[in-house]
Short mmCIF file of N, CA and C in Angstrom, two decimals:
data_model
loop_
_atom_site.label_atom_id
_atom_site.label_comp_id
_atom_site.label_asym_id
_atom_site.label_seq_id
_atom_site.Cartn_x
_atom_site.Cartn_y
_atom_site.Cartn_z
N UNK V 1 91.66 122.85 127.36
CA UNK V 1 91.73 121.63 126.59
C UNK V 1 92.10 121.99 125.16
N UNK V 2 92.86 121.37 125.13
CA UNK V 2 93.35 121.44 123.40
C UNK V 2 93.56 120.06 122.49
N UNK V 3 91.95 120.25 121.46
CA UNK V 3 91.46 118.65 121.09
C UNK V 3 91.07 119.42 119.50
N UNK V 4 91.49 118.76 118.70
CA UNK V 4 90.93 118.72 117.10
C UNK V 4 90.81 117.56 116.67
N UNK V 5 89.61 117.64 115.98
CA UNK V 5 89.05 116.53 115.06
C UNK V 5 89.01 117.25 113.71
N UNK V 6 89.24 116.61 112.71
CA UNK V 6 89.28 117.07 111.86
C UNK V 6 88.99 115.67 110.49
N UNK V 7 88.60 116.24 109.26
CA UNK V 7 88.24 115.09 108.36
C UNK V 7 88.50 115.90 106.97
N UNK V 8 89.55 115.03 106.12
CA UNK V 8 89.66 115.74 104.49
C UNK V 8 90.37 114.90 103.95
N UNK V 9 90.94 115.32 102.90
CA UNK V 9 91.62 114.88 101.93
C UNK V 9 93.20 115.17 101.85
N UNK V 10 94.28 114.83 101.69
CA UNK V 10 95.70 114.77 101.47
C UNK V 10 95.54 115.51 100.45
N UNK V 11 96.40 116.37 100.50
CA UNK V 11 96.52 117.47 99.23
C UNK V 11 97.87 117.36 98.39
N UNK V 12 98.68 116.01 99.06
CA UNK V 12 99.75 115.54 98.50
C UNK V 12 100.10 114.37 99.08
N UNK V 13 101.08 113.46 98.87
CA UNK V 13 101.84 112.60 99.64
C UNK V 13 102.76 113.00 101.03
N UNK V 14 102.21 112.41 101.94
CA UNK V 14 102.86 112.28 103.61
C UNK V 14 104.35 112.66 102.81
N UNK V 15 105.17 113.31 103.53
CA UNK V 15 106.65 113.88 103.37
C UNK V 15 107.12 113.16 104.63
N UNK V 16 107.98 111.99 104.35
CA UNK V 16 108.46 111.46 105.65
C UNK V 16 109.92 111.69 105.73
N UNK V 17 110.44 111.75 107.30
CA UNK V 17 111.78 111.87 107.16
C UNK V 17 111.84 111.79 108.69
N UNK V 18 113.10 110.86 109.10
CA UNK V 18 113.60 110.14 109.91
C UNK V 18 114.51 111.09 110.85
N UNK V 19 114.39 110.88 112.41
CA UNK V 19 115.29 111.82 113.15
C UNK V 19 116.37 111.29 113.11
N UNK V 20 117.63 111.99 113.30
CA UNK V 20 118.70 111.19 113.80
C UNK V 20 119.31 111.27 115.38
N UNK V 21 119.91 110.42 115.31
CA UNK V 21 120.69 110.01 116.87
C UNK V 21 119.96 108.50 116.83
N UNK V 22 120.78 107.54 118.14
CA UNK V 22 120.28 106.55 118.14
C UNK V 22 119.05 106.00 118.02
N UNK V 23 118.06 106.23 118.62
CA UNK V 23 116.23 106.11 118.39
C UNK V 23 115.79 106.90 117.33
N UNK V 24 116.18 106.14 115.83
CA UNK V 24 115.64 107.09 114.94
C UNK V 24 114.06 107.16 114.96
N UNK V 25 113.31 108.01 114.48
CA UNK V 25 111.81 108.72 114.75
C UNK V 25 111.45 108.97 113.64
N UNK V 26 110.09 108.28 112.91
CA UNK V 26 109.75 108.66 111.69
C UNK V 26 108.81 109.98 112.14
N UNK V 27 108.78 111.21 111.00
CA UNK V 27 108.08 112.49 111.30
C UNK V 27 107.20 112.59 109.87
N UNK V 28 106.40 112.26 109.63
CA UNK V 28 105.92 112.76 108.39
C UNK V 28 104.20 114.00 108.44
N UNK V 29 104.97 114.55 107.58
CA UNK V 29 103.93 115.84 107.47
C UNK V 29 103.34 115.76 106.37
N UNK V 30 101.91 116.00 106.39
CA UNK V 30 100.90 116.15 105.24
C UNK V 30 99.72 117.27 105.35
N UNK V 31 99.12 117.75 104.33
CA UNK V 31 98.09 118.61 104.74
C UNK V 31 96.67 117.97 104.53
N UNK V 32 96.15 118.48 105.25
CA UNK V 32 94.67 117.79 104.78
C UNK V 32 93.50 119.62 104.19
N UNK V 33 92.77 119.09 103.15
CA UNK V 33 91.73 119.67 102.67
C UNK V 33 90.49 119.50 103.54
N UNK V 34 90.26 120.55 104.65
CA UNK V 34 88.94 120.22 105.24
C UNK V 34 88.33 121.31 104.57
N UNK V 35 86.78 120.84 103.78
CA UNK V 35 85.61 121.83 103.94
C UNK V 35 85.20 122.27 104.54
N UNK V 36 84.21 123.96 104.59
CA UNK V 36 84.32 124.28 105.21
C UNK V 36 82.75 124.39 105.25
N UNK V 37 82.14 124.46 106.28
CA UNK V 37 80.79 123.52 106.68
C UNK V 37 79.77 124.94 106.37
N UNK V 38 78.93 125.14 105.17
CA UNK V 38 77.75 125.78 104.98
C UNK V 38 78.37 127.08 104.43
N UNK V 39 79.72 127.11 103.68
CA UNK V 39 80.22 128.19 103.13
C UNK V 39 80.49 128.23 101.95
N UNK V 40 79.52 129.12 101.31
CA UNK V 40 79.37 129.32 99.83
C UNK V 40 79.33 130.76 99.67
N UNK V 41 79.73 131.52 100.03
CA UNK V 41 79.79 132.89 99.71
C UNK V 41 80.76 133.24 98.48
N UNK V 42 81.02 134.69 98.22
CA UNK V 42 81.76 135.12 97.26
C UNK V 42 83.22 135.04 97.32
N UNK V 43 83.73 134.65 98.62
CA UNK V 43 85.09 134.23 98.23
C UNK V 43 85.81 133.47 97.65
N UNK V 44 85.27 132.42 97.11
CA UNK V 44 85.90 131.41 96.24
C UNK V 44 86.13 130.09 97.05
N UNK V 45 86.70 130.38 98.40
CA UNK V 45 87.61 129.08 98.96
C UNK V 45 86.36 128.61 99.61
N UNK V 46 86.51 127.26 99.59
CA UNK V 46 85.17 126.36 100.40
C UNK V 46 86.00 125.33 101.27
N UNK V 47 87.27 125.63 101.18
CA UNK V 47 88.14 124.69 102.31
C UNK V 47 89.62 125.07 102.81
N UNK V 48 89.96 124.52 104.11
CA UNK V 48 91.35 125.08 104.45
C UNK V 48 91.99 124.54 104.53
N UNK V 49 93.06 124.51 104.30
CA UNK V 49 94.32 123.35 104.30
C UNK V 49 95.07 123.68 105.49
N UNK V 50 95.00 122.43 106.15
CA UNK V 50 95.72 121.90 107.42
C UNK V 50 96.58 121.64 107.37
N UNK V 51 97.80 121.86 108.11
CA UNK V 51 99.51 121.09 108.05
C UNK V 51 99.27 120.45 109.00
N UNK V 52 99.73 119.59 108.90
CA UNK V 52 99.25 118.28 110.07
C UNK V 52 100.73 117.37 110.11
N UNK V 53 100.94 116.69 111.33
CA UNK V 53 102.60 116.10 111.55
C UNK V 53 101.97 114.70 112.70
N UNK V 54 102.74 113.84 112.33
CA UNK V 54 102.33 112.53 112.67
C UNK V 54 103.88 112.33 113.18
N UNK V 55 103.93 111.67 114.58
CA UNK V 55 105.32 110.90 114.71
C UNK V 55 105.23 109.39 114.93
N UNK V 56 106.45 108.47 115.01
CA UNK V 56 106.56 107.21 115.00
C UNK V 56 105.57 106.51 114.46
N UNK V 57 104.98 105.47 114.93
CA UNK V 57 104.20 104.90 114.48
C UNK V 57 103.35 105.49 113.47
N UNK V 58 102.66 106.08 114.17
CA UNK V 58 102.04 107.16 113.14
C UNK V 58 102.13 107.50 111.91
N UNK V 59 103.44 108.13 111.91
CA UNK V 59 104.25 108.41 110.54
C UNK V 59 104.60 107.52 109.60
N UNK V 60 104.84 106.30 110.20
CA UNK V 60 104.99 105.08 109.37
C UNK V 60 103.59 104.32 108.81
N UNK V 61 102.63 104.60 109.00
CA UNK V 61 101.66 104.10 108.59
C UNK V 61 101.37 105.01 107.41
N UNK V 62 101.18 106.50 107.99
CA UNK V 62 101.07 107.85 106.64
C UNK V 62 101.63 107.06 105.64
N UNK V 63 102.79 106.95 105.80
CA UNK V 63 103.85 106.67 104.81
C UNK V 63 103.70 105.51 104.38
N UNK V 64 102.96 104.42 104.55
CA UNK V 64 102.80 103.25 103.79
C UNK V 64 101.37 103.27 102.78
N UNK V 65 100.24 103.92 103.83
CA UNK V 65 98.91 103.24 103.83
C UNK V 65 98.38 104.82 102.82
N UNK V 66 99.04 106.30 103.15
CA UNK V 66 98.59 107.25 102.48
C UNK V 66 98.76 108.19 100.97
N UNK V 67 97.65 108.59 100.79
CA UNK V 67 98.31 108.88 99.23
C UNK V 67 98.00 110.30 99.02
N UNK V 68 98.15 111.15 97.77
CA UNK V 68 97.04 112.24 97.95
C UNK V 68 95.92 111.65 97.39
N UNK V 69 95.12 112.80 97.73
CA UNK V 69 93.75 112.48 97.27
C UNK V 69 92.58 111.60 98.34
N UNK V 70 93.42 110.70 99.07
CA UNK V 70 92.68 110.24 100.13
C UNK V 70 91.84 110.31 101.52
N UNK V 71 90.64 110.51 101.73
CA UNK V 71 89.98 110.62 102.63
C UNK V 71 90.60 110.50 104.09
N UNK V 72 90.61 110.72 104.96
CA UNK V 72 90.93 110.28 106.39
C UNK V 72 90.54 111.38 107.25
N UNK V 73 90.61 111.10 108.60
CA UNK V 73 89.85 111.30 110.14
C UNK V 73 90.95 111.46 110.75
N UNK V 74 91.28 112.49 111.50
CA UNK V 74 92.67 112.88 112.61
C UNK V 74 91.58 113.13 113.90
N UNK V 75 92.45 112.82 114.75
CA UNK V 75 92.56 113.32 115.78
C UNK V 75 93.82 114.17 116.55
N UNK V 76 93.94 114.86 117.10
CA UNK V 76 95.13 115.76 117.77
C UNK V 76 95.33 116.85 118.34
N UNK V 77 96.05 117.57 118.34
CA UNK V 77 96.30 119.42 119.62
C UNK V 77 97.13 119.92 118.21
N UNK V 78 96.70 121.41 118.70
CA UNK V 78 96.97 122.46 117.86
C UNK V 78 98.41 122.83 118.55
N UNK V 79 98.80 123.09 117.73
CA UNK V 79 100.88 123.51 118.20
C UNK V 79 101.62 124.54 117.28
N UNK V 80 101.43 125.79 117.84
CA UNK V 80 102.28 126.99 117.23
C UNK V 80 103.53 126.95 117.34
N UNK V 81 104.19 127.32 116.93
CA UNK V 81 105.47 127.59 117.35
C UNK V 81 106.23 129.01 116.23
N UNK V 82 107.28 129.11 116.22
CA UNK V 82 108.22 130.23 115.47
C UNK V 82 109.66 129.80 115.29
N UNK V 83 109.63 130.11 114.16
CA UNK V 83 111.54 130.32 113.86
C UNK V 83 112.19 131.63 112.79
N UNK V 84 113.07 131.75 112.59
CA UNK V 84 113.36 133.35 112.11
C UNK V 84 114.37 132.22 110.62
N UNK V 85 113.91 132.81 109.92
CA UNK V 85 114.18 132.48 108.18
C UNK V 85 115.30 132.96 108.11
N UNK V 86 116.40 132.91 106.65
CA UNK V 86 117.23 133.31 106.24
C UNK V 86 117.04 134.61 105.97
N UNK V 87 116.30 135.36 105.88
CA UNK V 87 116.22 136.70 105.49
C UNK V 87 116.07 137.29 107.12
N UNK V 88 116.19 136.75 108.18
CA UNK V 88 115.98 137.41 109.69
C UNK V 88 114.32 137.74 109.83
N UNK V 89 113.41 137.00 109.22
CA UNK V 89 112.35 137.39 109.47
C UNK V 89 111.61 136.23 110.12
N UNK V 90 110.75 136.85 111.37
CA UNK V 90 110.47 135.42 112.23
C UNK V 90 109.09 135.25 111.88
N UNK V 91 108.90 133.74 111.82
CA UNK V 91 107.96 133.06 110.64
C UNK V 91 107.03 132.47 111.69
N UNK V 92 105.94 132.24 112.04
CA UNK V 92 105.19 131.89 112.58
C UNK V 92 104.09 130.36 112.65
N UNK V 93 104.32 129.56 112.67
CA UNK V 93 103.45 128.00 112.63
C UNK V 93 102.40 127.57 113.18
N UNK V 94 101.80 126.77 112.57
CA UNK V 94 100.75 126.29 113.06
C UNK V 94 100.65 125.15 112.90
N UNK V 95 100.75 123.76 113.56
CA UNK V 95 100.39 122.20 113.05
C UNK V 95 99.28 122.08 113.69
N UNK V 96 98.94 120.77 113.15
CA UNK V 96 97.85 120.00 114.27
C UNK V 96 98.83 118.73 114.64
N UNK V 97 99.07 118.32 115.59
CA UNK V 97 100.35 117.26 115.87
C UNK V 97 98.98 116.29 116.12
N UNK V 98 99.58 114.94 115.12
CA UNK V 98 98.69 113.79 115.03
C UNK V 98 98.43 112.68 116.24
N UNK V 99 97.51 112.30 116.73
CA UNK V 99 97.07 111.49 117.82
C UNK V 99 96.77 110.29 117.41
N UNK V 100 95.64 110.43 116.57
CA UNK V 100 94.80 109.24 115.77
C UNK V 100 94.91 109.48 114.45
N UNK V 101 94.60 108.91 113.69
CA UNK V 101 94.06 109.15 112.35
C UNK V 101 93.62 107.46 111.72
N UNK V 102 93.12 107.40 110.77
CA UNK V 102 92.12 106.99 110.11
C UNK V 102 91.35 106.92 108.88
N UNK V 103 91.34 105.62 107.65
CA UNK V 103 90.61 106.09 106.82
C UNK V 103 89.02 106.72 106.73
N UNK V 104 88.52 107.63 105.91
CA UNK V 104 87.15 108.22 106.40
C UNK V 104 86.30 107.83 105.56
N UNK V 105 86.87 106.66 104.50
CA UNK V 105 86.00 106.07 102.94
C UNK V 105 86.82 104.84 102.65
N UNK V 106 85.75 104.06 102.20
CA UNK V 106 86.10 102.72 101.72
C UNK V 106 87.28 102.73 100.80
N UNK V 107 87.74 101.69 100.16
CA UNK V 107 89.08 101.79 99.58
C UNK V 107 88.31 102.21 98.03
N UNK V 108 87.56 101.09 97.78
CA UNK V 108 86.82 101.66 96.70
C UNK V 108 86.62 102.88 96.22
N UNK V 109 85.89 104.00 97.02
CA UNK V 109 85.56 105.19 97.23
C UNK V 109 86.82 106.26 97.00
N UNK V 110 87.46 105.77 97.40
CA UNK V 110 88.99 106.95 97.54
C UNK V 110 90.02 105.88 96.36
N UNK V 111 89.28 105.48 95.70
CA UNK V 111 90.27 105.43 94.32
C UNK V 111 89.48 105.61 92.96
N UNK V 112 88.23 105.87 93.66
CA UNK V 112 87.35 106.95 92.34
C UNK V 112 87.75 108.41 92.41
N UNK V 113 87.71 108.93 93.75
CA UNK V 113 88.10 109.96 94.25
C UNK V 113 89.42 110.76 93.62
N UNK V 114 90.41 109.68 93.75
CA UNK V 114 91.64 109.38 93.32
C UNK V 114 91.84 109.55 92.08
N UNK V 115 91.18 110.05 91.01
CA UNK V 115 91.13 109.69 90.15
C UNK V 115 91.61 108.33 89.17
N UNK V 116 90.92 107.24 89.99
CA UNK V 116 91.30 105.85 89.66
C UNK V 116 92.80 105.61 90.35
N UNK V 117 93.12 106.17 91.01
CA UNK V 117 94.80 105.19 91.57
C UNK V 117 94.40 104.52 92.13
N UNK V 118 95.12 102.89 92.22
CA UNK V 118 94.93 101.89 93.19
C UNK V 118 96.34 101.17 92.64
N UNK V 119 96.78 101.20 93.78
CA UNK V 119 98.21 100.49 94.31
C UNK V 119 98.49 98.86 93.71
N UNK V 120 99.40 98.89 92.86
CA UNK V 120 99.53 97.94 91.93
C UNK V 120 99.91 97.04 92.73
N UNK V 121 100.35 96.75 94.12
CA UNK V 121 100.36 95.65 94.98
C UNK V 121 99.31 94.70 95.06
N UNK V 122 97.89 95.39 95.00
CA UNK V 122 96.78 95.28 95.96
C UNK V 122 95.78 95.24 94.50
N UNK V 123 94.45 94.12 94.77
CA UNK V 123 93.80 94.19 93.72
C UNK V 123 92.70 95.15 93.47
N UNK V 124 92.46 95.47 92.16
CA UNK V 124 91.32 97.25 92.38
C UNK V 124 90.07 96.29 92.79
N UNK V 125 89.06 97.46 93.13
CA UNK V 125 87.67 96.78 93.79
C UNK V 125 87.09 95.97 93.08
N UNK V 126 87.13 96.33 91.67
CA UNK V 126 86.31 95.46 90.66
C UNK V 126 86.93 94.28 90.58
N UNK V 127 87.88 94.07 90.71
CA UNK V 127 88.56 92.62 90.37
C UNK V 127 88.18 91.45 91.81
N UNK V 128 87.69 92.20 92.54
CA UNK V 128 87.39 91.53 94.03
C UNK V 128 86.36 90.93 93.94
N UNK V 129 85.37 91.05 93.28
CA UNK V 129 84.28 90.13 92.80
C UNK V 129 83.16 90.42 93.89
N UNK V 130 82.68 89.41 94.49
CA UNK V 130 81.88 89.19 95.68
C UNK V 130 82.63 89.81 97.32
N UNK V 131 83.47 90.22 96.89
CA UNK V 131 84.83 90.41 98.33
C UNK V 131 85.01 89.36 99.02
N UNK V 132 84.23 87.78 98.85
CA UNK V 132 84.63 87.14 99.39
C UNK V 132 86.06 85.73 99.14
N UNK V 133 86.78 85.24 100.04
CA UNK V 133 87.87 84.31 98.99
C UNK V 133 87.18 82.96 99.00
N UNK V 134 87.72 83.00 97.55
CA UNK V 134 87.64 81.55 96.98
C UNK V 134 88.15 80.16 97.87
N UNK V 135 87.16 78.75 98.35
CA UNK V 135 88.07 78.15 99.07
C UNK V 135 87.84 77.08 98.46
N UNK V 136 89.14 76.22 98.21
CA UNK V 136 89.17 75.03 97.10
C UNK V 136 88.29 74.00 97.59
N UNK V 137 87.75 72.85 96.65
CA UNK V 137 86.98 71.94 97.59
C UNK V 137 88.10 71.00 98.07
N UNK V 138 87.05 70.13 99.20
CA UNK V 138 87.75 69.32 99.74
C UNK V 138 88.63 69.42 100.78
N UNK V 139 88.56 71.01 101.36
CA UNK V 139 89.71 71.46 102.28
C UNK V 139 88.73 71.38 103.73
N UNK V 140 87.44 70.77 103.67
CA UNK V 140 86.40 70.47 104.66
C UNK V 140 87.21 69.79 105.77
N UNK V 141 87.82 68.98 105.91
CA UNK V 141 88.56 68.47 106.38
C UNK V 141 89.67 68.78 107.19
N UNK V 142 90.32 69.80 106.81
CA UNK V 142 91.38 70.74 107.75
C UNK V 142 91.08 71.58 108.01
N UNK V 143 89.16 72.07 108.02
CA UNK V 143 89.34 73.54 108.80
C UNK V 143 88.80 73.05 110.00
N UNK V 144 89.49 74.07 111.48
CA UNK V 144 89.27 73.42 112.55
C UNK V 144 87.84 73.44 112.83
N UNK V 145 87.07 73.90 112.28
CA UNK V 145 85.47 74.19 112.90
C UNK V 145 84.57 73.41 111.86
N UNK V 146 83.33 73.01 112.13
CA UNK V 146 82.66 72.67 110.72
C UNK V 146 81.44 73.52 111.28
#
């Protein structure tokens, strides 16, 4: 069986890019920052960075919904492979090819994280008030339920 779960942070923006031939295929690759669970010793590193590859659907969501800095949850299989570089030297890979994935923190949460980014589309948490919407009076009348 070949199954990874995994949970971190984007250590940059999803890199997307489209196959060609007729059924174009979105491919986007990102790494994730997983910690590394009860390791504090003298080496310095307390996490490993994952190359991780998402297709179609998948990739198109990376690419809308992801940023760096952001929390998320994969699911997927580990996939080696090799190719030989311009210098003739053969280079060796490792992905995790994406299944699931998932935010792993509120939106709130991962734009403190973020060091404050929040997507000028979309309103920041504080401006959300109660999180609930405002409904004008008098609209008692056209909603189908009372």
């Amino acid at each position: 069986m070949n199954k990874v779960i995994l949970m971190g942070r984007l250590t940059r923006d999803p890199e997307v890019r489209y196959s060609s031939g007729d059924n174009q295929m979105a491919i986007a690759r990102y790494s994730l920052a997983v910690d590394r669970r009860g390791r504090r010793d003298g080496d310095g590193q307390t996490a490993d960075f994952i190359n991780c590859v998402a297709f179609g659907k998948a990739a198109e969501f990376a690419e809308k919904y992801f940023h760096k800095g952001i929390k998320i949850a994969i699911t997927g299989r580990i996939q080696t492979g090799s190719y030989t570089n311009k210098e003739g030297q053969k280079v060796y890979t490792t992905d995790v090819v994406v299944e699931e994935q998932e935010f792993a923190e509120s939106k709130a949460a991962s734009s403190e994280n973020a060091g404050g980014f929040t997507p000028a589309d979309r309103p920041s948490p504080s401006s959300a008030g109660d999180g609930f919407m405002n409904i004008p009076d008098g609209i008692d009348e056209e909603l189908p339920f009372k």
